PDB file of C-alpha atoms in Angstrom:
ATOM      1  CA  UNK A   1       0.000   0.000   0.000  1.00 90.00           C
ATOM      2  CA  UNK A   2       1.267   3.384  -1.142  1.00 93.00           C
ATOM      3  CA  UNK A   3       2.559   5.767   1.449  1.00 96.00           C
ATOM      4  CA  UNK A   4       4.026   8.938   1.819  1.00 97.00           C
ATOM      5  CA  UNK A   5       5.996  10.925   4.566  1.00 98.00           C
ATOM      6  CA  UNK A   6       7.272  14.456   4.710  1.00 98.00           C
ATOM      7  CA  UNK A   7      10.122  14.941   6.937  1.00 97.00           C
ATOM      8  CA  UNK A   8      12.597  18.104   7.331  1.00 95.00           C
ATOM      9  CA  UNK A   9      13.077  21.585   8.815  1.00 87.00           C
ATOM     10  CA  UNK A  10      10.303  22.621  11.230  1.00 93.00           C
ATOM     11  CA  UNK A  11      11.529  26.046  11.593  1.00 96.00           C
ATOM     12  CA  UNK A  12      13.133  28.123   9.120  1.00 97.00           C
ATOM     13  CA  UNK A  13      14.551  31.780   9.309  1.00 97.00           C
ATOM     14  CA  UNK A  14      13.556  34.404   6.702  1.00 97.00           C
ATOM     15  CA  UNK A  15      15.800  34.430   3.735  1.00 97.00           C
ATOM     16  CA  UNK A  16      17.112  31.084   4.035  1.00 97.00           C
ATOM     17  CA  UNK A  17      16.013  28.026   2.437  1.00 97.00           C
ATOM     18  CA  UNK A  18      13.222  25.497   3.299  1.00 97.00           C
ATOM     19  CA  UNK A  19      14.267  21.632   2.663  1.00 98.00           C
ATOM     20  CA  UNK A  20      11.815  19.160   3.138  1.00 98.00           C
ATOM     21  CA  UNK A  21      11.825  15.734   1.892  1.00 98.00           C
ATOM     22  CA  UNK A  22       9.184  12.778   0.924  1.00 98.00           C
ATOM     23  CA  UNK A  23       9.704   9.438   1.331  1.00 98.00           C
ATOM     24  CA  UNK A  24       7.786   6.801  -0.502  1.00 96.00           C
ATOM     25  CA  UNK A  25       6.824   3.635   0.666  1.00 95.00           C
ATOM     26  CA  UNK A  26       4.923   0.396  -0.578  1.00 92.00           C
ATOM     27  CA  UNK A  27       5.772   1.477  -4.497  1.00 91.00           C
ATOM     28  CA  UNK A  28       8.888   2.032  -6.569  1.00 91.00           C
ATOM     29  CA  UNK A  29       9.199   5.990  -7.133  1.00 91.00           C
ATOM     30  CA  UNK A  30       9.672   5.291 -10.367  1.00 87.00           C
ATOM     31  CA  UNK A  31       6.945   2.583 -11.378  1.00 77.00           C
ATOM     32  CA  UNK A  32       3.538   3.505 -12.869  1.00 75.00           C
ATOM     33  CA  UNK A  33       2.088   6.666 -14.216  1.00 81.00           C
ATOM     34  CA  UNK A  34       2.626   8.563 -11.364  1.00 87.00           C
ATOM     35  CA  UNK A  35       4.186  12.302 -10.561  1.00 92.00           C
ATOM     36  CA  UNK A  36       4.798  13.818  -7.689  1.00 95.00           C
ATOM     37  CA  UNK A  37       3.498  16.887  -6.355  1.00 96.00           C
ATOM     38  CA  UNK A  38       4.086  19.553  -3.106  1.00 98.00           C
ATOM     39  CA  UNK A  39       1.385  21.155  -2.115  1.00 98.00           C
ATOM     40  CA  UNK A  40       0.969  23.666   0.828  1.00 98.00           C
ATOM     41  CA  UNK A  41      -1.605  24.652   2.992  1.00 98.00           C
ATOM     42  CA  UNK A  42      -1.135  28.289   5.037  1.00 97.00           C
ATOM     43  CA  UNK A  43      -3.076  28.184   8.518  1.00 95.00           C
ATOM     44  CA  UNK A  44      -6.241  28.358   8.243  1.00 92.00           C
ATOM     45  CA  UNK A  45      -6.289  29.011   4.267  1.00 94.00           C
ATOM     46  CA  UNK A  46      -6.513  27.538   1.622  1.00 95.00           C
ATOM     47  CA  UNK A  47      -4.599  24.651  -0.750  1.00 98.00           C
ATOM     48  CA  UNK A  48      -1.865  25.761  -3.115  1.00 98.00           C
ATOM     49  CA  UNK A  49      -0.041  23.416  -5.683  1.00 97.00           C
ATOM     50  CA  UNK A  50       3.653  24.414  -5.375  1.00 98.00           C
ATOM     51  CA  UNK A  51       5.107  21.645  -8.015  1.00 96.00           C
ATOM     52  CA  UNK A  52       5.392  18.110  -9.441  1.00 95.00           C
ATOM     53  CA  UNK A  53       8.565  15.996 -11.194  1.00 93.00           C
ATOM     54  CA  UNK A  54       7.842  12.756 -12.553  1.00 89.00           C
ATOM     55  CA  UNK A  55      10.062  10.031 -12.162  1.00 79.00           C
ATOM     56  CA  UNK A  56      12.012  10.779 -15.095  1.00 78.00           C
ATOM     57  CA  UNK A  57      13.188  13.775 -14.396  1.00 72.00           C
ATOM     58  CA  UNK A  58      10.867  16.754 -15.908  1.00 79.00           C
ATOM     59  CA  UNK A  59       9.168  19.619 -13.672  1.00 88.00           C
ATOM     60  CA  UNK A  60       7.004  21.721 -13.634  1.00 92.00           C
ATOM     61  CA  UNK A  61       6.335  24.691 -10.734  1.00 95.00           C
ATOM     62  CA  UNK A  62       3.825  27.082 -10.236  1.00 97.00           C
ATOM     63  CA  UNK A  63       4.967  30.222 -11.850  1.00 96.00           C
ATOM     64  CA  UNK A  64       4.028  32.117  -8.633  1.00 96.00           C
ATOM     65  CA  UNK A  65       6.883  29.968  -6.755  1.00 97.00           C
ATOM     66  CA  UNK A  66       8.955  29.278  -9.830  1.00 95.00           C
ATOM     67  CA  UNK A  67      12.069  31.357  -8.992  1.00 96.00           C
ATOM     68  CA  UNK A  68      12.437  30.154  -5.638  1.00 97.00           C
ATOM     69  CA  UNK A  69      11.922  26.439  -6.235  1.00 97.00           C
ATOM     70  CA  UNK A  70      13.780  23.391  -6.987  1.00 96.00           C
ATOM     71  CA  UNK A  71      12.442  19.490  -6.804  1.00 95.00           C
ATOM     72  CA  UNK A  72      14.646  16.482  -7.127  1.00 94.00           C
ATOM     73  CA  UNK A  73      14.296  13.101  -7.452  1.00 93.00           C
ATOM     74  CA  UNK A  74      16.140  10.066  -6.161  1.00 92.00           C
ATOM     75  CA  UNK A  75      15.181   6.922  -7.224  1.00 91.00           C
ATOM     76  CA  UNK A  76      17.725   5.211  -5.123  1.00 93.00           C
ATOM     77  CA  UNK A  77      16.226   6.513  -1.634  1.00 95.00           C
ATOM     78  CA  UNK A  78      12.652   6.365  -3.167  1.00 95.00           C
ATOM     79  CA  UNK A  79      12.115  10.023  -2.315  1.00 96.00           C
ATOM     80  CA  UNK A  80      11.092  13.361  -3.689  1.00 96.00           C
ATOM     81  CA  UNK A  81      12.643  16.763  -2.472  1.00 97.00           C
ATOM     82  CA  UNK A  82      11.447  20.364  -1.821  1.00 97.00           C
ATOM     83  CA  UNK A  83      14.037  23.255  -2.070  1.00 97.00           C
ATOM     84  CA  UNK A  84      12.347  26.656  -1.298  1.00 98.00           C
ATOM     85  CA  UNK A  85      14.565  29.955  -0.913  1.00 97.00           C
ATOM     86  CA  UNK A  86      14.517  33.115   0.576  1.00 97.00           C
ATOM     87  CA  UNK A  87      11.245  32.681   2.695  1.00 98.00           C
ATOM     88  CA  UNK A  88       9.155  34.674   3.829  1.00 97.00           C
ATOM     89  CA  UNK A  89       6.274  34.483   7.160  1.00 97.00           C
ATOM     90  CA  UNK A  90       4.090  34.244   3.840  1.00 97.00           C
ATOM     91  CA  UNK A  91       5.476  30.906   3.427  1.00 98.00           C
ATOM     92  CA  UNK A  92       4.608  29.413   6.989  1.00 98.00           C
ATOM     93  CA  UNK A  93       2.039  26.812   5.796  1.00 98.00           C
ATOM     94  CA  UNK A  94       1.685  23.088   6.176  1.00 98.00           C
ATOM     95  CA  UNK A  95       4.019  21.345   3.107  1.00 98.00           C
ATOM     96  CA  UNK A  96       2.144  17.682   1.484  1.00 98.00           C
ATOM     97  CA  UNK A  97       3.734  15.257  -0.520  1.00 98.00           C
ATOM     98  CA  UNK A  98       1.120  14.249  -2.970  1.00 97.00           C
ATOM     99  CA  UNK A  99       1.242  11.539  -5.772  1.00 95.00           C
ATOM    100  CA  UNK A 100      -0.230  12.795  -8.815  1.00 91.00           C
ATOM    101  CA  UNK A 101      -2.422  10.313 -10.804  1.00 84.00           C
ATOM    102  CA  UNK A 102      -0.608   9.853 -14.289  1.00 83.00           C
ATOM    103  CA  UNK A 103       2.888  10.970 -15.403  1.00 81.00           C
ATOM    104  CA  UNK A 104       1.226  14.397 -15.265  1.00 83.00           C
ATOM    105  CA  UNK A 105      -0.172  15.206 -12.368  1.00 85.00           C
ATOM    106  CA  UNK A 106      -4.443  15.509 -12.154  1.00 90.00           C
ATOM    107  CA  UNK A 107      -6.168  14.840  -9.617  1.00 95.00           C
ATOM    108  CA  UNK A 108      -3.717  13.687  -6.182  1.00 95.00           C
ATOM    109  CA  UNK A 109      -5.338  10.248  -5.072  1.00 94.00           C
ATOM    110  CA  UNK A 110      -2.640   9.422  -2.544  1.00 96.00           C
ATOM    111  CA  UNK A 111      -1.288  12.175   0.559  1.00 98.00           C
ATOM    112  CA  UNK A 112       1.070  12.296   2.910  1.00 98.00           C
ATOM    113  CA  UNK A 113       0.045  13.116   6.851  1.00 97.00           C
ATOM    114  CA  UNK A 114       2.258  17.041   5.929  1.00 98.00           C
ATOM    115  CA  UNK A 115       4.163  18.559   8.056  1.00 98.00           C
ATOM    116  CA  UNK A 116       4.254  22.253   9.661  1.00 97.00           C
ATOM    117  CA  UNK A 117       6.847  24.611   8.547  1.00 98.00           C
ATOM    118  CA  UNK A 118       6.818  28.159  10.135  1.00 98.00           C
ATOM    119  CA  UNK A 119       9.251  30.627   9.196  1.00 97.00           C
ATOM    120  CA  UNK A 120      10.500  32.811  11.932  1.00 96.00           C
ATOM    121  CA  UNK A 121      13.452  33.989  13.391  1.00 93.00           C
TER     122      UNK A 121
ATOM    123  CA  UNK C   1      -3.956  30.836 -14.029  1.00 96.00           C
ATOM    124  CA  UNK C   2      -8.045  29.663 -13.584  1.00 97.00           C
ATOM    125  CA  UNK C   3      -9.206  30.911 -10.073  1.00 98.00           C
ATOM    126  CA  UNK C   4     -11.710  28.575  -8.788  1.00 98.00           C
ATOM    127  CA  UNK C   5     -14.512  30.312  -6.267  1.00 98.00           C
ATOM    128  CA  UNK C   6     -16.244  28.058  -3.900  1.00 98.00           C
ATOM    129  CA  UNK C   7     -19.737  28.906  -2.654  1.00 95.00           C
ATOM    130  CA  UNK C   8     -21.009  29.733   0.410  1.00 96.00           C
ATOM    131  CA  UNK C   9     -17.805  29.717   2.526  1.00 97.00           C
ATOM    132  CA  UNK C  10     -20.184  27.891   5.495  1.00 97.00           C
ATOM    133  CA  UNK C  11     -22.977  25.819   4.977  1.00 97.00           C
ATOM    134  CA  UNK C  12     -24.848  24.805   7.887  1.00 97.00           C
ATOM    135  CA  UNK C  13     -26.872  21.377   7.477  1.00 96.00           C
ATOM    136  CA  UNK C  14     -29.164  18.950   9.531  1.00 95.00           C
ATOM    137  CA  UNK C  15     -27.687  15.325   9.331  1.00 95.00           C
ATOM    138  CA  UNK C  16     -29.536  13.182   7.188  1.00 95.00           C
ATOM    139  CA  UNK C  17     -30.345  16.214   4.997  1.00 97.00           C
ATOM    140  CA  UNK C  18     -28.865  17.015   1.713  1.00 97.00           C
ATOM    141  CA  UNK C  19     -26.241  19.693   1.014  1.00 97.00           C
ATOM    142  CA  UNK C  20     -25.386  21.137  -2.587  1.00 98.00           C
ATOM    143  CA  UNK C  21     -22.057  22.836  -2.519  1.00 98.00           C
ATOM    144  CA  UNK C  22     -20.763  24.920  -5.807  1.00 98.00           C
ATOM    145  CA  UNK C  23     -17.620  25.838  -7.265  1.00 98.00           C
ATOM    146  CA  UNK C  24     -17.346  28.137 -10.313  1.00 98.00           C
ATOM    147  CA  UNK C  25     -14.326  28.597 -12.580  1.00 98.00           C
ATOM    148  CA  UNK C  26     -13.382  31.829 -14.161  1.00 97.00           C
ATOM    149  CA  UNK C  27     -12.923  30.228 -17.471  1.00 98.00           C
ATOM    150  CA  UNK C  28     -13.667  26.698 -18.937  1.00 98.00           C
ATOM    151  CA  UNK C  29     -11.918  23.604 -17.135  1.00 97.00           C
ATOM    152  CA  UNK C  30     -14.098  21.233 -19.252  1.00 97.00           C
ATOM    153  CA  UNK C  31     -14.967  18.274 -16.803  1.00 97.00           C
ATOM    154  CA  UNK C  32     -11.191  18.258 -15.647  1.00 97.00           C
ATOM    155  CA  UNK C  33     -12.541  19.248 -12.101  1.00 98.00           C
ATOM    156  CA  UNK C  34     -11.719  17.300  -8.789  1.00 98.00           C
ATOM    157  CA  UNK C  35     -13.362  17.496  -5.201  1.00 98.00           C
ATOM    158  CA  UNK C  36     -11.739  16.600  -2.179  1.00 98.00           C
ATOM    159  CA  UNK C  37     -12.760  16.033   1.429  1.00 98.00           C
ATOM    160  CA  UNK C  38     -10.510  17.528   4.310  1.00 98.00           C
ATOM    161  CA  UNK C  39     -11.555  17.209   8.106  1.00 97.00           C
ATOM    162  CA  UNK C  40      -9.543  19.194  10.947  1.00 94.00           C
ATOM    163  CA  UNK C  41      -5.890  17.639  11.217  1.00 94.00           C
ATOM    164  CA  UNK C  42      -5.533  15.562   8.275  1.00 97.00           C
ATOM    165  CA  UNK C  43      -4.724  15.746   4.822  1.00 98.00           C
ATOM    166  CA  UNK C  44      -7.541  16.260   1.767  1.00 98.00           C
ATOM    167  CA  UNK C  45      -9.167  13.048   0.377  1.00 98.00           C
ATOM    168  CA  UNK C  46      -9.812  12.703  -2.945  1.00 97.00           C
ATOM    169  CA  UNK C  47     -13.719  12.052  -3.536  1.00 98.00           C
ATOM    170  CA  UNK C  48     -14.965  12.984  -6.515  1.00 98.00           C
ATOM    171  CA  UNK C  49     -12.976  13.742 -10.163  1.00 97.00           C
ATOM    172  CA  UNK C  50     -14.108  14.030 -13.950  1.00 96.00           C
ATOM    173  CA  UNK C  51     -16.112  15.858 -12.220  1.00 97.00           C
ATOM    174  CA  UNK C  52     -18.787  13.275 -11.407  1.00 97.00           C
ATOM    175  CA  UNK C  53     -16.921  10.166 -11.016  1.00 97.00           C
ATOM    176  CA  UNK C  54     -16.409   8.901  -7.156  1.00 97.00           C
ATOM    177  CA  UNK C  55     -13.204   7.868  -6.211  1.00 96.00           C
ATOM    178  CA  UNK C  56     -12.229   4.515  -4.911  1.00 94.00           C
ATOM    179  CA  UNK C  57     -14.093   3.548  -1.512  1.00 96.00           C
ATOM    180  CA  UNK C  58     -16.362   6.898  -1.461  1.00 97.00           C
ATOM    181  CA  UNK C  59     -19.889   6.649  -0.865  1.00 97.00           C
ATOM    182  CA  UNK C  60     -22.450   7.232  -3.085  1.00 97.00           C
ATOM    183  CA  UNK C  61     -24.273   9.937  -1.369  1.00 97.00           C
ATOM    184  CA  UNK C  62     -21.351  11.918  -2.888  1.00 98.00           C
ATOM    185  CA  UNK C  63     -22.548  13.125  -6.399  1.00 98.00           C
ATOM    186  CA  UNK C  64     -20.467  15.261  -8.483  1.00 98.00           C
ATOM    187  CA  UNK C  65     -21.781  17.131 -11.882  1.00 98.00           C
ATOM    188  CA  UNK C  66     -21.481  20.210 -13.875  1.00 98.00           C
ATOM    189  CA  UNK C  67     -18.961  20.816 -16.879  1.00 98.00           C
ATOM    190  CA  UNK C  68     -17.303  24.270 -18.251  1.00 98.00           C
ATOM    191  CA  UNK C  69     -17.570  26.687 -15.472  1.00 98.00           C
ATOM    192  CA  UNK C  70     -20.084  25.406 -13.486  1.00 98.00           C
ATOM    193  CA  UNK C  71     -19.829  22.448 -11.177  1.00 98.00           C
ATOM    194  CA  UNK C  72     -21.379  20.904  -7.688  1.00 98.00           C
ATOM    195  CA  UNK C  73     -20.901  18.158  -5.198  1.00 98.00           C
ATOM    196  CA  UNK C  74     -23.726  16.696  -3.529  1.00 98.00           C
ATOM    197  CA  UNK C  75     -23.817  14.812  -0.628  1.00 97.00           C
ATOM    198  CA  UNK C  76     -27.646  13.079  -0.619  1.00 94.00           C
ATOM    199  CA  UNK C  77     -28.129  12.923   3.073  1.00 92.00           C
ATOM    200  CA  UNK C  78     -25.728  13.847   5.770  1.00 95.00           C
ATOM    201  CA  UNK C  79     -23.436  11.770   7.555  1.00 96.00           C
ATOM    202  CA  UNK C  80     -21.653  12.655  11.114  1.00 94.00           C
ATOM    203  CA  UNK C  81     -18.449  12.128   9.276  1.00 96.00           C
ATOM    204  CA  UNK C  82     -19.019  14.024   6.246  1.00 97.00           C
ATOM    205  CA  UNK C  83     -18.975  17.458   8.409  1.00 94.00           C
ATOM    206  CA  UNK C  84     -15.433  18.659   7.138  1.00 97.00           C
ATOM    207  CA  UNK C  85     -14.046  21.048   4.088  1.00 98.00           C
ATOM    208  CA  UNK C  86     -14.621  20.574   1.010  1.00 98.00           C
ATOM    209  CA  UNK C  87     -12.675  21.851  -2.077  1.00 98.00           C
ATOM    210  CA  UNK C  88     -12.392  21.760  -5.422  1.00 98.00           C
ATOM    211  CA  UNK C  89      -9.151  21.486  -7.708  1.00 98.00           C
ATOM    212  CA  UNK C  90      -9.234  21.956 -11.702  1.00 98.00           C
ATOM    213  CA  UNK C  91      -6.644  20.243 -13.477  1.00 96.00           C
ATOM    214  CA  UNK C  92      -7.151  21.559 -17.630  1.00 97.00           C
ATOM    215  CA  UNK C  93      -4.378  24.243 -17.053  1.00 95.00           C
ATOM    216  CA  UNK C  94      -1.604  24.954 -15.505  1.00 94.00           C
ATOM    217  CA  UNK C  95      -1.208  25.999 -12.966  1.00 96.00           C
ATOM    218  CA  UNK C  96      -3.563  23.534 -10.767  1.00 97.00           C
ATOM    219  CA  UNK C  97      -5.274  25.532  -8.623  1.00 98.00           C
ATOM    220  CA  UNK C  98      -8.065  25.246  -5.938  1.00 98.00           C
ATOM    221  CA  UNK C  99     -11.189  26.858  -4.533  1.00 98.00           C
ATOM    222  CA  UNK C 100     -10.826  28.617  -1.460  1.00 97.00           C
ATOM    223  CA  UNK C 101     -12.941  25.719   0.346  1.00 98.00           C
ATOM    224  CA  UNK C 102     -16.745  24.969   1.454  1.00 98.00           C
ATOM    225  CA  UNK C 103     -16.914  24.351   5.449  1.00 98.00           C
ATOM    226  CA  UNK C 104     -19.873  21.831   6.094  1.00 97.00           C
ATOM    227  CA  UNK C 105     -20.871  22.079   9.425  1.00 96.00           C
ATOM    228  CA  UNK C 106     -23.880  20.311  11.352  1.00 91.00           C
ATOM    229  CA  UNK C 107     -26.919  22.956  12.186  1.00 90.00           C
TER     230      UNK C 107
END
C-alpha cells in the first residue's frame, strides 16, 4: 500500500532556504504513471499546488513559486525533495507530498500526513 | 492561471439532509474538475474527479456534476463524518489551482 511521509526543517529563518523531503513507501518511485506533487496549505487558508517531477526527471512549478523552487528526485532513496529559498512568514504553511495520478499530475489520489513549517526567526 | 470560487464559505446542514455545494471557474476547465474532502488535522481526500466520477471507496451519497464553469458536489443525506471542508481542484491548465474551500458544518 502506497505511502508517503514528509520529513525536514520545522523552523526556518527568513531568507534562508526550506528543505523538506518525501519518502515513498509500498511502491517504486519510479513505477507507474505517477508524478509527484508539493502542495501547501497556510493556517487556516486555503490549498496551493507548489510543483510536481515525474520520475524521469521533468518539472514543472507554479509560476508564482517558480524562482524560488527546486524538486529532485532520487530513485535510489525512493524520495522526492522540496528546495524553497529566501522565505518569507508568507510561506509558513503546512508542506504535502502528494502523488499525482498519471505521469502528469491531475487529480492527487494518494497524501502524505504534511508537516508544519513556520518561518521565523 | 483559472481561479476557482467556492460557494457559500459555510454551509450549515441537519444530518440526514442534503447539502449542494458549488464551485465556479473563471474560465472553462471542461470536466477536468476534482473534489476533495478535508476534516480538521488531516490531509484532503480525494472524492470525486471528472467531475462526477467517485473515487475509490467513497460513498455514493457523494454526487459530483457540472462541466465548463459550473460544477457541484452533492452529498444526498448527511453523515456525522461528512462534516469537514470541502474543495475543489481543476486540473485543464496549468497551474492547478483550488477553490478557497466549502466548510460543512452540522446545524
Amino acid at each position: 500500500q502506497l505511502q508517503l511521509q514528509e520529513s525536514g526543517s520545522g523552523v526556518v529563518k527568513p531568507s534562508q532556504t526550506l528543505s523538506l523531503t518525501c519518502t515513498v513507501s509500498g511502491v517504486p518511485i519510479s513505477g507507474g504513471a505517477s508524478s509527484w506533487s508539493w502542495i501547501r496549505q497556510p493556517p487556516g487558508q486555503g490549498l496551493e499546488w507548489i510543483g510536481y517531477i515525474s520520475h524521469s526527471g521533468p518539472t514543472s512549478y507554479n509560476p508564482s513559486l517558480q524562482s524560488r523552487v527546486t524538486m529532485s528526485i532520487d530513485r535510489s532513496k525512493n524520495h522526492f525533495s522540496l528546495k524553497l529559498s529566501s522565505v518569507t512568514a508568507a510561506d509558513t504553511a503546512v508542506y504535502y507530498c502528494a502523488r499525482g495520478v498519471s505521469t502528469v499530475p491531475k487529480t492527487f489520489d494518494v497524501w502524505g500526513q504534511g508537516t508544519m513549517v513556520t518561518v521565523s526567526s | 492561471e483559472i481561479v476557482m470560487t467556492q460557494s457559500p464559505a459555510t454551509l450549515s446542514v441537519s444530518p440526514g439532509d442534503r447539502a449542494t455545494l458549488s464551485c465556479r471557474a473563471n474560465q472553462s476547465v471542461s470536466s477536468n474538475l476534482a473534489w476533495y474532502q478535508q476534516k480538521p488535522g488531516q490531509a484532503p481526500s480525494l472524492l470525486i474527479y471528472g467531475a462526477s466520477t467517485r473515487a475509490t471507496g467513497v460513498p455514493a451519497r457523494f454526487s459530483g456534476s457540472g462541466s465548463g464553469t459550473e460544477f457541484t458536489l452533492t452529498i444526498s443525506s448527511l453523515q456525522s463524518e461528512d462534516f469537514a471542508v470541502y474543495y475543489c481542484q481543476q486540473y485543464n491548465n496549468w497551474p492547478r489551482t483550488f477553490g478557497q474551500g466549502t466548510k460543512l458544518e452540522i446545524k
